[in-house]
Short mmCIF file of C-alpha atoms and ligand atoms in Angstrom, two decimals:
data_model
loop_
_atom_site.label_atom_id
_atom_site.label_comp_id
_atom_site.label_asym_id
_atom_site.label_seq_id
_atom_site.Cartn_x
_atom_site.Cartn_y
_atom_site.Cartn_z
CA UNK B 1315 0.23 0.11 -0.02
CA UNK B 1316 0.78 3.52 -0.77
CA UNK B 1317 0.87 6.12 2.30
CA UNK B 1318 1.11 10.10 2.15
CA UNK B 1319 1.38 11.73 5.25
CA UNK B 1320 1.20 15.65 5.65
CA UNK B 1321 2.79 17.04 8.01
CA UNK B 1322 6.53 15.94 9.44
CA UNK B 1323 6.32 16.74 13.34
CA UNK B 1324 3.97 15.17 16.36
CA UNK B 1325 1.22 13.29 14.38
CA UNK B 1326 2.88 12.96 11.07
CA UNK B 1327 6.44 11.60 12.34
CA UNK B 1328 4.63 9.16 14.78
CA UNK B 1329 2.07 7.71 12.31
CA UNK B 1330 5.34 7.13 10.05
CA UNK B 1331 7.49 5.49 12.50
CA UNK B 1332 4.14 3.11 13.36
CA UNK B 1333 3.25 2.45 9.61
CA UNK B 1334 6.95 1.13 9.40
CA UNK B 1335 7.05 -0.86 12.16
CA UNK B 1336 3.43 -2.41 11.02
CA UNK B 1337 4.24 -3.08 7.38
CA UNK B 1338 7.85 -3.44 5.99
CA UNK B 1339 6.46 -3.24 2.48
CA UNK B 1340 4.22 -0.48 2.66
CA UNK B 1341 5.44 2.99 0.67
CA UNK B 1342 5.46 6.17 3.03
CA UNK B 1343 5.59 9.29 1.75
CA UNK B 1344 6.00 12.16 4.36
CA UNK B 1345 5.75 15.77 3.14
CA UNK B 1346 6.79 18.98 5.24
CA UNK B 1347 6.26 22.11 4.08
CA UNK B 1348 9.29 23.37 6.54
CA UNK B 1349 12.91 22.63 6.56
CA UNK B 1350 12.74 20.01 9.82
CA UNK B 1351 10.94 17.23 10.85
CA UNK B 1352 9.95 15.93 14.17
CA UNK B 1353 11.53 18.80 16.12
CA UNK B 1354 10.41 19.75 19.59
CA UNK B 1355 7.77 22.30 19.62
CA UNK B 1356 7.44 22.35 23.56
CA UNK B 1357 11.07 23.20 23.82
CA UNK B 1358 11.33 26.33 21.54
CA UNK B 1359 10.52 28.56 24.54
CA UNK B 1360 13.68 27.40 26.69
CA UNK B 1361 15.83 27.56 23.83
CA UNK B 1362 15.24 31.39 23.52
CA UNK B 1363 15.31 31.40 27.26
CA UNK B 1364 18.57 29.83 27.22
CA UNK B 1365 17.72 27.13 29.53
CA UNK B 1366 18.07 24.72 26.22
CA UNK B 1367 21.46 25.90 25.13
CA UNK B 1368 22.10 24.12 22.12
CA UNK B 1369 19.98 24.41 19.13
CA UNK B 1370 20.44 20.74 17.56
CA UNK B 1371 18.90 19.41 20.62
CA UNK B 1372 15.39 20.75 19.70
CA UNK B 1373 15.97 18.32 16.63
CA UNK B 1374 14.77 15.28 17.84
CA UNK B 1375 15.10 13.45 14.47
CA UNK B 1376 16.99 14.29 11.41
CA UNK B 1377 15.69 13.76 7.68
CA UNK B 1378 18.64 11.62 7.28
CA UNK B 1379 17.82 9.74 10.82
CA UNK B 1380 14.46 9.05 10.14
CA UNK B 1381 14.92 7.95 6.50
CA UNK B 1382 17.73 5.35 7.55
CA UNK B 1383 15.87 4.14 10.63
CA UNK B 1384 12.49 3.78 9.39
CA UNK B 1385 12.97 3.87 5.30
CA UNK B 1386 10.43 6.75 4.91
CA UNK B 1387 10.82 8.71 1.95
CA UNK B 1388 10.87 12.22 3.33
CA UNK B 1389 10.46 15.42 1.61
CA UNK B 1390 10.98 18.60 3.20
CA UNK B 1391 10.29 21.93 1.88
CA UNK B 1392 7.47 20.46 0.12
CA UNK B 1393 3.91 21.78 0.46
CA UNK B 1394 0.76 19.95 -0.35
CA UNK B 1395 -1.30 22.09 -1.93
CA UNK B 1396 -3.99 20.03 -3.22
CA UNK B 1397 -6.11 16.77 -2.68
CA UNK B 1398 -7.58 15.44 -5.54
CA UNK B 1399 -9.69 13.11 -4.09
CA UNK B 1400 -11.54 11.72 -7.11
CA UNK B 1401 -8.04 10.16 -8.41
CA UNK B 1402 -6.56 9.72 -4.99
CA UNK B 1403 -3.56 12.28 -5.95
CA UNK B 1404 -2.09 15.23 -4.26
CA UNK B 1405 -0.45 18.13 -5.81
CA UNK B 1406 2.90 19.00 -4.02
CA UNK B 1407 4.62 22.10 -4.45
CA UNK B 1408 8.76 21.99 -4.16
CA UNK B 1409 11.21 24.54 -5.06
CA UNK B 1410 8.61 26.37 -7.32
CA UNK B 1411 7.68 23.34 -9.39
CA UNK B 1412 4.57 21.13 -8.84
CA UNK B 1413 3.69 17.47 -9.23
CA UNK B 1414 1.42 14.91 -8.08
CA UNK B 1415 1.66 11.74 -6.26
CA UNK B 1416 -0.76 9.04 -5.84
CA UNK B 1417 -2.06 7.56 -2.59
CA UNK B 1418 -4.10 4.71 -1.25
CA UNK B 1419 -4.31 6.53 2.18
CA UNK B 1420 -3.63 9.59 2.93
CA UNK B 1421 -3.01 11.10 6.81
CA UNK B 1422 -3.38 14.81 7.35
CA UNK B 1423 -1.40 16.24 10.43
CA UNK B 1424 -0.56 19.89 9.31
CA UNK B 1425 -0.98 21.11 12.86
CA UNK B 1426 -2.54 24.71 13.83
CA UNK B 1427 -1.35 28.01 13.11
CA UNK B 1428 -0.98 30.99 15.98
CA UNK B 1429 -3.95 33.26 15.49
CA UNK B 1430 -3.06 36.73 14.12
CA UNK B 1431 -6.00 39.09 15.51
CA UNK B 1432 -6.73 42.05 12.83
CA UNK B 1433 -5.17 44.72 14.83
CA UNK B 1434 -4.02 47.68 13.14
CA UNK B 1435 -0.19 47.50 12.96
CA UNK B 1436 0.33 43.88 13.46
CA UNK B 1437 2.33 43.17 10.45
CA UNK B 1438 5.12 45.49 11.63
CA UNK B 1439 8.55 44.35 11.89
CA UNK B 1440 9.23 43.51 15.59
CA UNK B 1441 6.27 41.19 16.29
CA UNK B 1442 6.55 37.56 16.18
CA UNK B 1443 4.56 34.41 16.56
CA UNK B 1444 6.12 31.24 18.12
CA UNK B 1445 5.52 27.57 16.14
CA UNK B 1446 8.79 26.11 14.10
CA UNK B 1447 12.33 26.30 13.96
CA UNK B 1448 12.18 29.39 11.57
CA UNK B 1449 10.23 31.35 13.86
CA UNK B 1450 12.73 30.47 16.71
CA UNK B 1451 15.73 31.61 14.62
CA UNK B 1452 14.23 34.76 13.65
CA UNK B 1453 13.64 35.45 17.29
CA UNK B 1454 17.09 34.45 18.27
CA UNK B 1455 18.66 36.27 16.24
CA UNK B 1456 16.75 39.35 17.26
CA UNK B 1457 17.87 38.55 21.07
CA UNK B 1458 21.45 38.17 19.74
CA UNK B 1459 21.92 40.93 17.55
CA UNK B 1460 19.44 43.77 18.57
CA UNK B 1461 19.61 42.87 22.34
CA UNK B 1462 15.98 44.35 22.79
CA UNK B 1463 15.16 45.14 26.43
CA UNK B 1464 11.64 45.18 26.87
CA UNK B 1465 9.28 42.70 25.58
CA UNK B 1466 5.51 41.96 25.75
CA UNK B 1467 3.94 39.03 25.18
CA UNK B 1468 0.23 39.01 24.19
CA UNK B 1469 -1.69 36.02 25.57
CA UNK B 1470 -1.64 34.50 28.72
CA UNK B 1471 -2.12 30.76 27.77
CA UNK B 1472 0.63 28.16 27.65
CA UNK B 1473 2.89 29.21 25.22
CA UNK B 1474 2.48 32.94 26.28
CA UNK B 1475 3.49 32.37 29.86
CA UNK B 1476 6.30 29.98 28.90
CA UNK B 1477 7.71 32.76 26.39
CA UNK B 1478 7.32 35.47 29.42
CA UNK B 1479 9.53 33.33 31.88
CA UNK B 1480 11.92 32.50 29.05
CA UNK B 1481 12.29 36.21 28.08
CA UNK B 1482 12.64 37.50 31.72
CA UNK B 1483 15.28 34.93 31.98
CA UNK B 1484 17.01 36.07 29.05
CA UNK B 1485 17.32 39.36 30.72
CA UNK B 1486 14.40 41.24 29.38
CA UNK B 1487 11.97 43.33 31.07
CA UNK B 1488 8.62 41.47 30.28
CA UNK B 1489 4.66 42.76 30.31
CA UNK B 1490 2.13 40.12 29.75
CA UNK B 1491 -1.04 41.41 28.35
CA UNK B 1492 -4.32 39.11 28.45
CA UNK B 1493 -7.66 40.15 27.40
CA UNK B 1494 -9.78 37.94 29.65
CA UNK B 1495 -9.95 38.67 33.50
CA UNK B 1496 -7.22 35.62 34.25
CA UNK B 1497 -4.47 33.63 32.67
CA UNK B 1498 -4.45 30.28 31.92
CA UNK B 1499 -7.89 29.28 30.55
CA UNK B 1500 -7.84 25.42 31.36
CA UNK B 1501 -7.60 26.81 35.10
CA UNK B 1502 -10.81 28.48 37.20
CA UNK B 1503 -10.04 31.90 38.43
CA UNK B 1504 -9.05 30.89 41.78
CA UNK B 1505 -6.29 28.67 40.71
CA UNK B 1506 -5.18 31.17 38.04
CA UNK B 1507 -4.47 33.77 40.40
CA UNK B 1508 -1.92 31.59 42.21
CA UNK B 1509 -0.10 31.46 38.62
CA UNK B 1510 -0.70 35.12 38.50
CA UNK B 1511 0.84 35.93 42.10
CA UNK B 1512 3.98 33.87 40.81
CA UNK B 1513 4.40 35.56 37.65
CA UNK B 1514 4.36 39.15 39.32
CA UNK B 1515 6.68 37.98 42.11
CA UNK B 1516 9.37 37.02 39.25
CA UNK B 1517 9.18 40.35 37.93
CA UNK B 1518 6.58 40.21 35.07
CA UNK B 1519 4.11 43.08 35.11
CA UNK B 1520 0.73 41.55 34.27
CA UNK B 1521 -1.94 43.47 32.61
CA UNK B 1522 -5.44 41.40 32.60
CA UNK B 1523 -8.53 42.53 31.09
CA UNK B 1524 -7.05 44.56 28.47
CA UNK B 1525 -6.92 43.92 24.82
CA UNK B 1526 -4.29 45.49 22.61
CA UNK B 1527 -6.03 47.76 20.19
CA UNK B 1528 -3.12 49.05 18.07
CA UNK B 1529 0.44 48.65 17.56
CA UNK B 1530 2.24 51.70 16.37
CA UNK B 1531 5.43 53.92 16.71
CA UNK B 1532 8.65 54.22 14.52
CA UNK B 1533 11.56 52.63 16.31
CA UNK B 1534 10.21 51.18 19.04
CA UNK B 1535 6.84 49.68 19.25
CA UNK B 1536 3.94 51.36 20.86
CA UNK B 1537 0.97 49.19 22.27
CA UNK B 1538 -2.25 51.04 22.67
CA UNK B 1539 -4.61 49.49 25.00
CA UNK B 1540 -8.16 49.22 25.18
CA UNK B 1541 -8.15 51.03 28.62
CA UNK B 1542 -5.95 53.77 27.01
CA UNK B 1543 -2.93 52.59 28.46
CA UNK B 1544 0.54 52.31 26.64
CA UNK B 1545 3.10 49.93 26.81
CA UNK B 1546 6.44 50.67 24.97
CA UNK B 1547 8.79 47.84 23.95
CA UNK B 1548 11.28 46.30 21.61
CA UNK B 1549 9.71 43.24 20.61
CA UNK B 1550 6.34 41.41 20.98
CA UNK B 1551 5.62 37.87 21.14
CA UNK B 1552 1.82 36.97 20.01
CA UNK B 1553 0.40 34.26 21.76
CA UNK B 1554 -2.99 34.30 21.22
CA UNK B 1555 -3.92 30.70 20.71
CA UNK B 1556 -3.95 28.47 17.46
CA UNK B 1557 -6.55 27.73 14.74
CA UNK B 1558 -6.36 24.49 12.97
CA UNK B 1559 -4.80 24.58 9.07
CA UNK B 1560 -7.83 23.11 7.64
CA UNK B 1561 -7.33 25.02 4.32
CA UNK B 1562 -6.23 21.85 2.52
CA UNK B 1563 -9.07 19.85 4.15
CA UNK B 1564 -11.68 22.87 3.48
CA UNK B 1565 -10.85 23.14 -0.05
CA UNK B 1566 -11.09 19.03 -0.91
CA UNK B 1567 -14.26 19.19 0.62
CA UNK B 1568 -13.76 17.32 3.78
CA UNK B 1569 -16.25 17.84 6.55
CA UNK B 1570 -15.16 20.67 9.20
CA UNK B 1571 -16.78 20.60 12.56
CA UNK B 1572 -18.37 23.29 14.35
CA UNK B 1573 -15.35 24.17 16.27
CA UNK B 1574 -13.46 25.07 13.21
CA UNK B 1575 -11.27 21.73 13.08
CA UNK B 1576 -11.13 18.83 10.56
CA UNK B 1577 -14.16 16.16 11.74
CA UNK B 1578 -13.12 12.71 12.48
CA UNK B 1579 -14.97 9.62 13.37
CA UNK B 1580 -13.76 7.49 16.35
CA UNK B 1581 -11.28 5.96 14.02
CA UNK B 1582 -9.89 8.75 12.91
CA UNK B 1583 -10.81 9.11 9.46
CA UNK B 1584 -12.23 12.00 7.68
CA UNK B 1585 -15.41 12.30 5.83
CA UNK B 1586 -13.51 10.54 3.15
CA UNK B 1587 -12.44 6.90 4.07
CA UNK B 1588 -9.05 7.05 2.44
CA UNK B 1589 -8.56 10.18 4.14
CA UNK B 1590 -7.41 10.46 8.05
CA UNK B 1591 -6.30 13.13 10.13
CA UNK B 1592 -4.65 13.60 13.25
CA UNK B 1593 -3.49 16.41 15.63
CA UNK B 1594 -3.85 20.00 16.33
CA UNK B 1595 -5.68 20.14 13.11
CA UNK B 1596 -8.71 18.24 14.01
CA UNK B 1597 -11.65 18.07 16.57
CA UNK B 1598 -12.15 15.82 19.30
CA UNK B 1599 -14.55 14.72 21.81
CA UNK B 1600 -13.73 16.26 25.15
CA UNK B 1601 -14.20 12.88 27.54
CA UNK B 1602 -16.49 14.65 29.79
CA UNK B 1603 -18.48 17.00 28.37
CA UNK B 1604 -19.03 15.10 25.21
CA UNK B 1605 -18.54 18.24 23.33
CA UNK B 1606 -16.44 18.53 20.37
CA UNK B 1607 -13.13 20.68 21.34
CA UNK B 1608 -9.76 21.68 19.67
CA UNK B 1609 -7.47 20.27 22.02
CA UNK B 1610 -3.84 21.13 21.10
CA UNK B 1611 -1.33 19.08 22.46
CA UNK B 1612 1.72 16.81 21.78
CA UNK B 1613 0.42 13.49 23.80
CA UNK B 1614 -2.83 13.65 21.91
CA UNK B 1615 -0.99 14.40 18.52
CA UNK B 1616 1.20 11.52 19.13
CA UNK B 1617 -1.39 8.81 19.98
CA UNK B 1618 -3.58 9.71 17.32
CA UNK B 1619 -0.74 9.19 14.63
CA UNK B 1620 -0.05 5.69 15.98
CA UNK B 1621 -3.76 5.14 16.14
CA UNK B 1622 -4.37 5.94 12.34
CA UNK B 1623 -1.28 4.01 11.21
CA UNK B 1624 -2.71 0.83 13.48
CA UNK B 1625 -6.10 1.48 11.44
CA UNK B 1626 -4.28 1.73 7.77
CA UNK B 1627 -2.86 -1.56 8.83
CA UNK B 1628 -6.25 -3.32 9.40
CA UNK B 1629 -6.64 -2.14 12.93
CA UNK B 1630 -9.72 -0.92 14.35
CA UNK B 1631 -8.25 1.39 17.00
CA UNK B 1632 -10.51 3.95 18.43
CA UNK B 1633 -9.66 7.35 19.89
CA UNK B 1634 -12.75 8.35 22.16
CA UNK B 1635 -11.53 11.99 23.06
CA UNK B 1636 -9.36 13.72 25.18
CA UNK B 1637 -9.24 15.35 28.87
CA UNK B 1638 -7.04 18.08 27.79
CA UNK B 1639 -4.53 17.21 30.90
CA UNK B 1640 -1.87 19.56 30.44
CA UNK B 1641 0.97 20.76 32.59
CA UNK B 1642 2.92 23.92 32.99
CA UNK B 1643 5.93 25.52 34.96
CA UNK B 1644 5.62 29.12 35.89
CA UNK B 1645 8.83 30.10 37.22
CA UNK B 1646 8.97 28.21 40.74
CA UNK B 1647 5.23 26.75 40.40
CA UNK B 1648 3.90 24.21 38.36
CA UNK B 1649 0.39 24.37 37.53
CA UNK B 1650 -1.43 21.15 36.02
CA UNK B 1651 -4.95 20.38 34.86
CA UNK B 1652 -7.30 17.45 33.54
CA UNK B 1653 -10.75 16.98 32.15
CA UNK B 1654 -13.18 19.97 32.53
CA UNK B 1655 -13.02 23.50 34.47
CA UNK B 1656 -15.97 25.09 36.05
CA UNK B 1657 -16.58 27.14 32.88
CA UNK B 1658 -16.92 24.23 30.59
CA UNK B 1659 -19.32 22.15 33.23
CA UNK B 1660 -21.31 25.18 33.18
CA UNK B 1661 -21.67 25.57 29.68
CA UNK B 1662 -22.57 22.08 29.10
CA UNK B 1663 -24.85 22.19 31.93
CA UNK B 1664 -23.40 19.27 33.86
CA UNK B 1665 -24.17 19.48 37.72
CA UNK B 1666 -20.80 19.46 39.69
CA UNK B 1667 -19.73 19.63 43.36
CA UNK B 1668 -16.11 21.24 44.34
CA UNK B 1669 -13.72 20.66 46.81
CA UNK B 1670 -10.34 22.39 47.63
CA UNK B 1671 -7.50 21.10 49.63
CA UNK B 1672 -4.22 22.27 50.64
CA UNK B 1673 -1.70 19.51 51.51
CA UNK B 1674 2.29 19.47 51.98
CA UNK B 1675 3.65 18.19 49.05
CA UNK B 1676 5.43 15.81 51.52
CA UNK B 1677 5.61 15.19 55.11
CA UNK B 1678 6.04 18.35 56.94
CA UNK B 1679 9.02 17.29 59.00
CA UNK B 1680 11.00 16.28 55.92
CA UNK B 1681 12.77 19.36 54.62
CA UNK B 1682 11.53 20.98 51.52
CA UNK B 1683 7.84 20.41 51.41
CA UNK B 1684 5.52 23.11 49.74
CA UNK B 1685 1.87 23.70 49.85
CA UNK B 1686 -0.08 21.83 47.03
CA UNK B 1687 -3.48 22.95 46.24
CA UNK B 1688 -5.81 20.46 44.57
CA UNK B 1689 -9.21 21.59 43.21
CA UNK B 1690 -11.57 18.59 42.21
CA UNK B 1691 -15.05 18.88 40.34
CA UNK B 1692 -17.19 15.83 41.02
CA UNK B 1693 -20.53 14.63 40.35
CA UNK B 1694 -23.13 15.15 43.32
CA UNK B 1695 -24.79 12.01 42.43
CA UNK B 1696 -22.07 9.51 42.30
CA UNK B 1697 -18.89 11.27 43.45
CA UNK B 1698 -17.22 10.76 39.74
CA UNK B 1699 -14.27 13.12 39.07
CA UNK B 1700 -15.27 15.47 36.37
CA UNK B 1701 -12.06 17.68 36.70
CA UNK B 1702 -8.94 18.34 38.60
CA UNK B 1703 -6.76 21.08 38.77
CA UNK B 1704 -3.43 21.54 41.13
CA UNK B 1705 -0.77 24.32 41.55
CA UNK B 1706 1.88 23.71 43.68
CA UNK B 1707 5.84 23.67 43.72
CA UNK B 1708 6.55 19.84 43.93
CA UNK B 1709 4.99 16.76 42.88
CA UNK B 1710 2.11 18.48 40.91
CA UNK B 1711 3.18 16.25 37.96
CA UNK B 1712 2.49 12.81 39.57
CA UNK B 1713 -0.62 14.02 41.29
CA UNK B 1714 -1.76 15.39 38.04
CA UNK B 1715 -1.20 11.98 36.32
CA UNK B 1716 -2.95 10.02 39.22
CA UNK B 1717 -6.30 12.25 38.72
CA UNK B 1718 -5.92 12.01 34.97
CA UNK B 1719 -6.00 8.42 35.24
CA UNK B 1720 -8.66 8.21 37.76
CA UNK B 1721 -10.94 10.74 35.36
CA UNK B 1722 -10.19 8.34 32.39
CA UNK B 1723 -11.35 5.25 34.01
CA UNK B 1724 -14.60 7.11 35.78
CA UNK B 1725 -13.35 6.80 39.48
CA UNK B 1726 -15.05 8.51 41.86
CA UNK B 1727 -13.98 10.91 44.99
CA UNK B 1728 -14.50 7.69 46.93
CA UNK B 1729 -12.06 5.85 45.34
CA UNK B 1730 -9.56 8.55 45.41
CA UNK B 1731 -9.81 7.66 49.49
CA UNK B 1732 -8.74 4.45 48.80
CA UNK B 1733 -5.96 4.68 46.39
CA UNK B 1734 -2.86 3.45 47.96
CA UNK B 1735 -0.12 5.68 46.95
CA UNK B 1736 3.74 5.42 47.33
CA UNK B 1737 5.11 6.91 50.62
CA UNK B 1738 8.19 7.93 52.21
CA UNK B 1739 8.55 11.20 53.85
CA UNK B 1740 10.73 12.76 50.64
CA UNK B 1741 7.97 12.16 48.31
CA UNK B 1742 4.43 12.51 50.00
CA UNK B 1743 2.91 11.87 53.16
CA UNK B 1744 0.77 8.51 54.73
CA UNK B 1745 -2.08 10.14 53.55
CA UNK B 1746 -1.08 11.50 50.05
CA UNK B 1747 -2.37 14.43 48.99
CA UNK B 1748 -4.44 12.75 46.21
CA UNK B 1749 -5.96 10.72 49.26
CA UNK B 1750 -6.80 13.83 51.06
CA UNK B 1751 -8.47 15.13 47.99
CA UNK B 1752 -10.67 12.34 48.37
CA UNK B 1753 -11.32 13.14 51.75
CA UNK B 1754 -12.57 16.44 51.68
CA UNK B 1755 -14.80 15.98 48.61
CA UNK B 1756 -16.57 12.51 49.84
P1 FAD D 1971 2.47 19.94 14.16
O1 FAD D 1971 3.74 19.13 15.00
O2 FAD D 1971 2.63 21.36 13.90
O3 FAD D 1971 3.18 19.65 12.69
C1 FAD D 1971 2.54 20.10 11.69
C2 FAD D 1971 3.12 20.15 10.72
O4 FAD D 1971 2.71 20.14 9.30
C3 FAD D 1971 4.10 21.73 10.72
O5 FAD D 1971 5.61 21.35 10.79
C4 FAD D 1971 4.13 22.21 9.34
O6 FAD D 1971 4.86 22.99 8.65
C5 FAD D 1971 3.56 20.83 8.43
N1 FAD D 1971 2.22 21.04 7.32
C6 FAD D 1971 0.93 22.06 7.36
N2 FAD D 1971 0.67 21.73 6.07
C7 FAD D 1971 1.29 21.47 5.39
C8 FAD D 1971 1.04 20.98 3.84
N3 FAD D 1971 0.37 21.47 3.33
N4 FAD D 1971 2.26 20.34 3.58
C9 FAD D 1971 3.47 20.21 4.14
N5 FAD D 1971 3.45 20.00 5.27
C10 FAD D 1971 2.52 20.85 6.12
N6 FAD D 1971 1.87 20.51 23.73
C11 FAD D 1971 2.25 20.06 24.99
O7 FAD D 1971 1.67 18.51 24.99
N7 FAD D 1971 3.31 20.51 25.64
C12 FAD D 1971 3.60 21.27 25.48
O8 FAD D 1971 4.55 21.76 26.54
C13 FAD D 1971 3.77 22.28 24.32
N8 FAD D 1971 4.48 23.03 24.40
C14 FAD D 1971 4.30 23.77 23.20
C15 FAD D 1971 5.22 25.10 22.89
C16 FAD D 1971 5.15 25.66 21.62
C17 FAD D 1971 5.92 27.25 21.81
C18 FAD D 1971 4.06 25.19 20.60
C19 FAD D 1971 4.11 26.03 19.39
C20 FAD D 1971 3.87 24.07 20.71
C21 FAD D 1971 3.65 23.55 22.06
N9 FAD D 1971 2.66 22.11 22.20
C22 FAD D 1971 2.90 22.01 23.35
C23 FAD D 1971 1.84 21.82 21.46
C24 FAD D 1971 2.13 20.51 20.37
O9 FAD D 1971 3.67 21.22 20.02
C25 FAD D 1971 1.16 20.50 19.38
O10 FAD D 1971 -0.13 20.13 20.00
C26 FAD D 1971 1.63 19.31 18.29
O11 FAD D 1971 3.18 19.52 17.73
C27 FAD D 1971 0.54 18.95 17.35
O12 FAD D 1971 0.80 18.16 16.71
P2 FAD D 1971 0.76 18.03 14.87
O13 FAD D 1971 1.34 16.97 14.11
O14 FAD D 1971 -0.97 18.20 14.79
O15 FAD D 1971 0.99 19.45 14.29
#
């Protein structure tokens, strides 16, 4: 069989590797518009901040490495510009020339594009988005050559916060501008406040509930906000969220869902049975609310790539939706979430109760324990856990993973009371914070 893959990073590269493992004879061609495949998008902010020192460490897999290891025909600087469904072909633009390639199966993993709101002046020099190696190279050379002193980051989501922290780390004065009343949409407001305090305690100036109206100015960039306030900076990172890249799919007449992502069934097949789609470009079912959602995270993209490969090779694997499990480092604090928050539950009309616990991350008598705040959302009927949010300094990662596992398997707050979790004083308490959350909620 002949499989074409569009997009060579998270979802696309996973699909290619898995396909080869399952089928030694398949012809696999992977098209990537950019110059690199399989780079570490998630590491980009840390390279800009100087935490990751070597650029090459971001290049997880090279074209040659992947070609040799998996015998995949990798074509970089090759953009798939059209899908000809009738003849099962794609049109590819490479070095100014267009050619066609036929397929038995087509896998779309084109990702999502940073949103650039129609703000006057947004196209000017000094305003950047961050998605790929080309973006990171542009920003890195600005930092090294022009040595900007002041930066604004617009958008207080994951990428915005990571960029604010890393630019601060690189020695810049940073203002973070967020139009909503809080940073970090996956958290409810009272949990986000802990994150906001950490940002401010570490010298980030935070502007909330104020949207950028205009960029102007000659040499320096003047940002005019809705409130009339102004900020003068030398560079701007726009991190106002991402939008699924659906142009190719749309033009081919594939179904697009109400949230603007490619619509797929539980086998990750699009409305054309020979075409699969994965990653940031698709809509998935929110596992709790049942609503369609766009969940642009690396874990789901990688797993979906694998599922599609299994299905192309005769499997019937299903992707039943995402919990949106996510985590972020904010200076000394870690914030994490899984499942639904109050905003989503309210919108979906799902009744819920909530509980808060503030437990030590490990035994108080052993040095270095910090408070871990856990918010649980659960069903008033049977105690089923609907969502969890945690903010703390250490041990947040393992607690959110326990809770994400609990949510995935439909466990209740009563089950949390019974979980037998690992304990020695440096790691936890005889009653782990997750047990404590269960005791309080039950
Ligand atoms: P991508 O990995 O974006 O790959 C899509 C590729 O397709 C692109 O390289 C694009 O050039 C190519 N392409 C698109 N259209 C075409 C075409 N027509 N022809 C040829 N090629 C095409 N997620 C986490 O879970 N944790 C994190 O900490 C995290 N941090 C992040 C930090 C940053 C700065 C960014 C940008 C993202 C981060 N993410 C994180 C999100 C994660 O990177 C994405 O969810 C994941 O990469 C999505 O995989 P994908 O395959 O759908 O798209």
